[in-house]
């Protein structure tokens, strides 16, 4: 959907933006350089970069989403919000230790499991020591969906594409450990979602 300025607009991203911002205000309080993976419409980036001006927010996504993200970046006029990098987690390299924070929202259930693993590899590489990774979305825990609606969502994702699906938080913890990160916190968010936070180990 397009808004009045022809920027892509997601009602869902509009609704979950404020609670996400509350968590990042706390988690990224001591950070300076953020990489966002899978910026989508660019809405989260524009909102967070405006509210947390001490962060230099680097958007990224597959090339097909760059037009929309650029529209949000240009319209914002924010100096701390950067136009999108071409970042397909399956094929791209990002310079090592170049960020102290990474954010990604609603990506892990859309990407294939192979891509999710690669995302954790990229995050582990791109973060400086004690850097922070915040991942928003629905998760399974202890093998269970947290609500019947998330179980139904998983089934609908699988029918769209068998490679999609709600991931087990314990598997994500394992991928994080493989790349020198450990889970520090798990926030319960509205609409049956969570934000999981992993910290990169000290060297
Ligand atoms: C459901 S959208 C979420 C968009 C936005 N983060 C949000 O929360 O509104 C999933 C995003 O994951 C991105 N994505 C999917 N596969 C990817 C990959 N291999 N590498 C990087 N991004 C990918 C898509 O392009 C899309 O922007």
mmCIF file of C-alpha atoms and ligand atoms in Angstrom:
data_model
loop_
_atom_site.group_PDB
_atom_site.id
_atom_site.type_symbol
_atom_site.label_atom_id
_atom_site.label_comp_id
_atom_site.label_asym_id
_atom_site.label_seq_id
_atom_site.Cartn_x
_atom_site.Cartn_y
_atom_site.Cartn_z
ATOM 1 C CA UNK A 1 0.000 0.000 0.000
ATOM 2 C CA UNK A 2 1.249 3.574 -0.714
ATOM 3 C CA UNK A 3 0.681 6.604 1.479
ATOM 4 C CA UNK A 4 0.104 10.201 0.307
ATOM 5 C CA UNK A 5 3.818 10.709 -0.434
ATOM 6 C CA UNK A 6 4.029 7.390 -2.328
ATOM 7 C CA UNK A 7 6.069 5.755 0.396
ATOM 8 C CA UNK A 8 5.181 2.083 1.000
ATOM 9 C CA UNK A 9 3.101 1.911 4.159
ATOM 10 C CA UNK A 10 2.348 -1.076 6.387
ATOM 11 C CA UNK A 11 -0.471 -0.719 8.905
ATOM 12 C CA UNK A 12 1.136 -3.516 10.917
ATOM 13 C CA UNK A 13 4.535 -1.781 11.072
ATOM 14 C CA UNK A 14 2.739 1.401 12.117
ATOM 15 C CA UNK A 15 1.091 -0.427 15.048
ATOM 16 C CA UNK A 16 4.131 -2.336 16.333
ATOM 17 C CA UNK A 17 6.497 0.634 15.856
ATOM 18 C CA UNK A 18 5.906 2.292 19.248
ATOM 19 C CA UNK A 19 6.444 -0.833 21.422
ATOM 20 C CA UNK A 20 9.556 -1.737 19.407
ATOM 21 C CA UNK A 21 10.899 1.783 19.899
ATOM 22 C CA UNK A 22 10.412 1.480 23.679
ATOM 23 C CA UNK A 23 12.597 -1.637 23.785
ATOM 24 C CA UNK A 24 15.298 -0.239 21.492
ATOM 25 C CA UNK A 25 15.470 2.995 23.489
ATOM 26 C CA UNK A 26 16.691 0.813 26.344
ATOM 27 C CA UNK A 27 18.694 -1.839 24.465
ATOM 28 C CA UNK A 28 20.509 0.593 22.127
ATOM 29 C CA UNK A 29 21.007 3.345 24.742
ATOM 30 C CA UNK A 30 24.788 2.957 24.646
ATOM 31 C CA UNK A 31 25.088 2.163 20.928
ATOM 32 C CA UNK A 32 26.084 4.396 18.028
ATOM 33 C CA UNK A 33 25.989 2.404 14.760
ATOM 34 C CA UNK A 34 23.056 0.152 13.875
ATOM 35 C CA UNK A 35 22.646 -2.174 10.904
ATOM 36 C CA UNK A 36 19.027 -3.068 10.152
ATOM 37 C CA UNK A 37 18.565 -6.307 8.177
ATOM 38 C CA UNK A 38 15.440 -6.538 6.006
ATOM 39 C CA UNK A 39 14.213 -2.947 6.441
ATOM 40 C CA UNK A 40 11.074 -3.718 4.407
ATOM 41 C CA UNK A 41 9.031 -0.561 3.886
ATOM 42 C CA UNK A 42 11.603 1.562 5.776
ATOM 43 C CA UNK A 43 8.996 2.709 8.295
ATOM 44 C CA UNK A 44 10.702 1.316 11.407
ATOM 45 C CA UNK A 45 14.000 2.849 10.331
ATOM 46 C CA UNK A 46 12.500 6.325 9.834
ATOM 47 C CA UNK A 47 10.654 6.269 13.141
ATOM 48 C CA UNK A 48 13.521 4.934 15.243
ATOM 49 C CA UNK A 49 16.216 7.129 13.642
ATOM 50 C CA UNK A 50 14.056 10.183 14.390
ATOM 51 C CA UNK A 51 13.386 9.228 18.008
ATOM 52 C CA UNK A 52 16.919 7.985 18.757
ATOM 53 C CA UNK A 53 19.060 10.615 16.973
ATOM 54 C CA UNK A 54 22.295 9.420 18.629
ATOM 55 C CA UNK A 55 22.120 6.277 16.425
ATOM 56 C CA UNK A 56 23.493 6.156 12.882
ATOM 57 C CA UNK A 57 20.897 3.828 11.331
ATOM 58 C CA UNK A 58 21.998 1.826 8.273
ATOM 59 C CA UNK A 59 19.031 0.368 6.396
ATOM 60 C CA UNK A 60 19.427 -2.711 4.175
ATOM 61 C CA UNK A 61 17.331 -5.184 2.248
ATOM 62 C CA UNK A 62 17.051 -7.085 -0.999
ATOM 63 C CA UNK A 63 17.273 -4.656 -3.936
ATOM 64 C CA UNK A 64 13.555 -5.002 -4.742
ATOM 65 C CA UNK A 65 12.693 -3.038 -1.569
ATOM 66 C CA UNK A 66 15.198 -0.226 -2.024
ATOM 67 C CA UNK A 67 12.857 2.202 -3.818
ATOM 68 C CA UNK A 68 10.445 2.292 -0.890
ATOM 69 C CA UNK A 69 13.153 2.496 1.768
ATOM 70 C CA UNK A 70 14.811 5.360 -0.146
ATOM 71 C CA UNK A 71 11.479 7.206 -0.251
ATOM 72 C CA UNK A 72 11.255 7.043 3.574
ATOM 73 C CA UNK A 73 14.919 8.008 3.994
ATOM 74 C CA UNK A 74 14.669 10.989 1.620
ATOM 75 C CA UNK A 75 11.356 12.179 3.031
ATOM 76 C CA UNK A 76 12.688 12.034 6.611
ATOM 77 C CA UNK A 77 15.500 14.512 5.958
ATOM 78 C CA UNK A 78 17.381 12.774 8.783
ATOM 79 C CA UNK A 79 21.184 12.885 8.604
ATOM 80 C CA UNK A 80 21.466 9.782 10.811
ATOM 81 C CA UNK A 81 19.308 7.592 8.517
ATOM 82 C CA UNK A 82 21.282 6.031 5.669
ATOM 83 C CA UNK A 83 19.995 4.770 2.287
ATOM 84 C CA UNK A 84 19.774 0.993 1.926
ATOM 85 C CA UNK A 85 22.692 -1.346 1.465
ATOM 86 C CA UNK A 86 22.101 -4.289 -0.879
ATOM 87 C CA UNK A 87 22.073 -7.067 1.674
ATOM 88 C CA UNK A 88 20.874 -10.553 0.862
ATOM 89 C CA UNK A 89 22.024 -12.547 3.880
ATOM 90 C CA UNK A 90 22.608 -15.590 1.635
ATOM 91 C CA UNK A 91 25.145 -13.874 -0.587
ATOM 92 C CA UNK A 92 26.378 -10.608 0.934
ATOM 93 C CA UNK A 93 29.410 -9.758 3.017
ATOM 94 C CA UNK A 94 29.352 -6.959 5.556
ATOM 95 C CA UNK A 95 32.584 -5.505 6.978
ATOM 96 C CA UNK A 96 33.583 -7.179 10.261
ATOM 97 C CA UNK A 97 33.169 -5.307 13.554
ATOM 98 C CA UNK A 98 31.563 -2.311 11.841
ATOM 99 C CA UNK A 99 28.461 -1.893 14.093
ATOM 100 C CA UNK A 100 27.653 -2.072 17.776
ATOM 101 C CA UNK A 101 23.987 -2.950 17.191
ATOM 102 C CA UNK A 102 21.864 -4.925 14.728
ATOM 103 C CA UNK A 103 18.069 -4.831 14.449
ATOM 104 C CA UNK A 104 15.814 -7.060 12.385
ATOM 105 C CA UNK A 105 12.039 -7.318 12.433
ATOM 106 C CA UNK A 106 9.786 -10.062 11.110
ATOM 107 C CA UNK A 107 12.518 -11.615 8.999
ATOM 108 C CA UNK A 108 13.348 -14.985 10.614
ATOM 109 C CA UNK A 109 9.983 -16.581 9.724
ATOM 110 C CA UNK A 110 10.148 -15.231 6.150
ATOM 111 C CA UNK A 111 13.698 -16.334 5.358
ATOM 112 C CA UNK A 112 14.630 -19.976 4.781
ATOM 113 C CA UNK A 113 16.353 -21.660 7.732
ATOM 114 C CA UNK A 114 19.602 -21.540 5.753
ATOM 115 C CA UNK A 115 19.188 -17.760 5.411
ATOM 116 C CA UNK A 116 18.403 -17.417 9.141
ATOM 117 C CA UNK A 117 21.647 -19.232 9.951
ATOM 118 C CA UNK A 118 23.519 -16.935 7.568
ATOM 119 C CA UNK A 119 21.882 -13.916 9.201
ATOM 120 C CA UNK A 120 23.299 -14.986 12.574
ATOM 121 C CA UNK A 121 26.714 -15.522 10.960
ATOM 122 C CA UNK A 122 26.600 -11.996 9.485
ATOM 123 C CA UNK A 123 25.439 -10.506 12.781
ATOM 124 C CA UNK A 124 28.179 -12.277 14.749
ATOM 125 C CA UNK A 125 30.745 -10.957 12.271
ATOM 126 C CA UNK A 126 29.476 -7.394 11.945
ATOM 127 C CA UNK A 127 29.095 -6.704 15.695
ATOM 128 C CA UNK A 128 31.886 -5.273 17.793
ATOM 129 C CA UNK A 129 32.485 -6.990 21.128
ATOM 130 C CA UNK A 130 29.546 -6.604 23.554
ATOM 131 C CA UNK A 131 27.413 -5.461 20.585
ATOM 132 C CA UNK A 132 23.641 -6.029 20.718
ATOM 133 C CA UNK A 133 21.341 -7.930 18.330
ATOM 134 C CA UNK A 134 17.575 -7.342 18.688
ATOM 135 C CA UNK A 135 15.297 -9.613 16.648
ATOM 136 C CA UNK A 136 11.541 -8.936 16.644
ATOM 137 C CA UNK A 137 8.944 -11.473 15.589
ATOM 138 C CA UNK A 138 6.998 -14.586 16.567
ATOM 139 C CA UNK A 139 8.994 -17.495 18.032
ATOM 140 C CA UNK A 140 8.341 -21.043 19.211
ATOM 141 C CA UNK A 141 9.647 -21.972 22.666
ATOM 142 C CA UNK A 142 10.018 -25.458 24.136
ATOM 143 C CA UNK A 143 8.674 -26.814 20.836
ATOM 144 C CA UNK A 144 5.357 -24.987 21.341
ATOM 145 C CA UNK A 145 3.603 -22.109 19.636
ATOM 146 C CA UNK A 146 2.659 -19.487 22.214
ATOM 147 C CA UNK A 147 -0.884 -19.122 20.849
ATOM 148 C CA UNK A 148 -3.237 -20.960 18.483
ATOM 149 C CA UNK A 149 -3.082 -17.914 16.183
ATOM 150 C CA UNK A 150 0.696 -18.271 15.833
ATOM 151 C CA UNK A 151 0.259 -21.994 15.085
ATOM 152 C CA UNK A 152 -2.235 -21.038 12.351
ATOM 153 C CA UNK A 153 0.144 -18.347 11.073
ATOM 154 C CA UNK A 154 2.929 -20.963 10.829
ATOM 155 C CA UNK A 155 0.645 -23.270 8.828
ATOM 156 C CA UNK A 156 -0.290 -20.441 6.468
ATOM 157 C CA UNK A 157 3.395 -19.508 5.980
ATOM 158 C CA UNK A 158 4.254 -23.137 5.195
ATOM 159 C CA UNK A 159 1.451 -23.365 2.644
ATOM 160 C CA UNK A 160 2.747 -20.194 0.938
ATOM 161 C CA UNK A 161 6.328 -21.443 0.968
ATOM 162 C CA UNK A 162 7.572 -24.582 2.759
ATOM 163 C CA UNK A 163 10.846 -22.801 3.581
ATOM 164 C CA UNK A 164 9.085 -20.178 5.705
ATOM 165 C CA UNK A 165 7.938 -20.765 9.266
ATOM 166 C CA UNK A 166 8.065 -19.620 12.873
ATOM 167 C CA UNK A 167 11.486 -20.526 14.283
ATOM 168 C CA UNK A 168 12.381 -22.250 17.542
ATOM 169 C CA UNK A 169 14.009 -19.748 19.884
ATOM 170 C CA UNK A 170 16.335 -22.503 21.138
ATOM 171 C CA UNK A 171 17.643 -23.006 17.559
ATOM 172 C CA UNK A 172 18.257 -19.274 17.234
ATOM 173 C CA UNK A 173 20.179 -19.386 20.549
ATOM 174 C CA UNK A 174 22.311 -22.170 19.092
ATOM 175 C CA UNK A 175 23.063 -20.183 15.903
ATOM 176 C CA UNK A 176 23.920 -17.206 18.130
ATOM 177 C CA UNK A 177 26.308 -19.329 20.232
ATOM 178 C CA UNK A 178 27.994 -20.573 17.042
ATOM 179 C CA UNK A 179 28.890 -16.952 16.356
ATOM 180 C CA UNK A 180 29.919 -15.845 19.866
ATOM 181 C CA UNK A 181 26.635 -14.364 21.034
ATOM 182 C CA UNK A 182 24.507 -15.230 24.057
ATOM 183 C CA UNK A 183 20.886 -14.376 24.739
ATOM 184 C CA UNK A 184 20.539 -11.666 27.358
ATOM 185 C CA UNK A 185 16.802 -10.927 27.382
ATOM 186 C CA UNK A 186 13.430 -11.801 25.892
ATOM 187 C CA UNK A 187 10.707 -9.132 25.795
ATOM 188 C CA UNK A 188 7.066 -10.053 25.429
ATOM 189 C CA UNK A 189 5.528 -7.772 22.815
ATOM 190 C CA UNK A 190 1.929 -7.115 21.732
ATOM 191 C CA UNK A 191 0.178 -9.465 19.284
ATOM 192 C CA UNK A 192 2.013 -12.618 20.473
ATOM 193 C CA UNK A 193 5.436 -11.419 19.374
ATOM 194 C CA UNK A 194 8.747 -11.086 21.203
ATOM 195 C CA UNK A 195 12.033 -9.264 20.942
ATOM 196 C CA UNK A 196 14.991 -11.561 21.611
ATOM 197 C CA UNK A 197 18.250 -9.834 22.523
ATOM 198 C CA UNK A 198 21.662 -11.446 22.094
ATOM 199 C CA UNK A 199 24.953 -9.877 23.156
ATOM 200 C CA UNK A 200 28.237 -10.492 21.413
ATOM 201 C CA UNK A 201 30.824 -11.858 23.813
ATOM 202 C CA UNK A 202 33.744 -9.783 24.972
ATOM 203 C CA UNK A 203 36.887 -10.831 23.066
HETATM 204 C C1 LIG B 1 7.852 -9.461 6.524
HETATM 205 S S1 LIG B 1 9.063 -8.433 5.847
HETATM 206 C C2 LIG B 1 9.481 -7.443 7.248
HETATM 207 C C3 LIG B 1 9.880 -6.058 6.858
HETATM 208 C C4 LIG B 1 10.183 -5.086 8.006
HETATM 209 N N1 LIG B 1 11.382 -5.483 8.713
HETATM 210 C C5 LIG B 1 9.014 -5.000 8.942
HETATM 211 O O1 LIG B 1 9.102 -5.468 10.067
HETATM 212 O O2 LIG B 1 7.993 -4.423 8.539
HETATM 213 C C6 LIG B 1 10.459 -9.510 5.638
HETATM 214 C C7 LIG B 1 11.701 -8.804 5.126
HETATM 215 O O3 LIG B 1 12.774 -9.756 5.049
HETATM 216 C C8 LIG B 1 13.527 -9.463 3.879
HETATM 217 N N2 LIG B 1 14.295 -10.639 3.450
HETATM 218 C C9 LIG B 1 13.817 -11.836 3.029
HETATM 219 N N3 LIG B 1 14.831 -12.649 2.657
HETATM 220 C C10 LIG B 1 15.978 -11.943 2.863
HETATM 221 C C11 LIG B 1 17.352 -12.238 2.662
HETATM 222 N N4 LIG B 1 17.761 -13.404 2.142
HETATM 223 N N5 LIG B 1 18.268 -11.278 2.993
HETATM 224 C C12 LIG B 1 17.869 -10.095 3.497
HETATM 225 N N6 LIG B 1 16.571 -9.758 3.701
HETATM 226 C C13 LIG B 1 15.638 -10.665 3.380
HETATM 227 C C14 LIG B 1 12.428 -9.093 2.870
HETATM 228 O O4 LIG B 1 12.944 -8.459 1.735
HETATM 229 C C15 LIG B 1 11.525 -8.223 3.728
HETATM 230 O O5 LIG B 1 11.924 -6.883 3.736
#
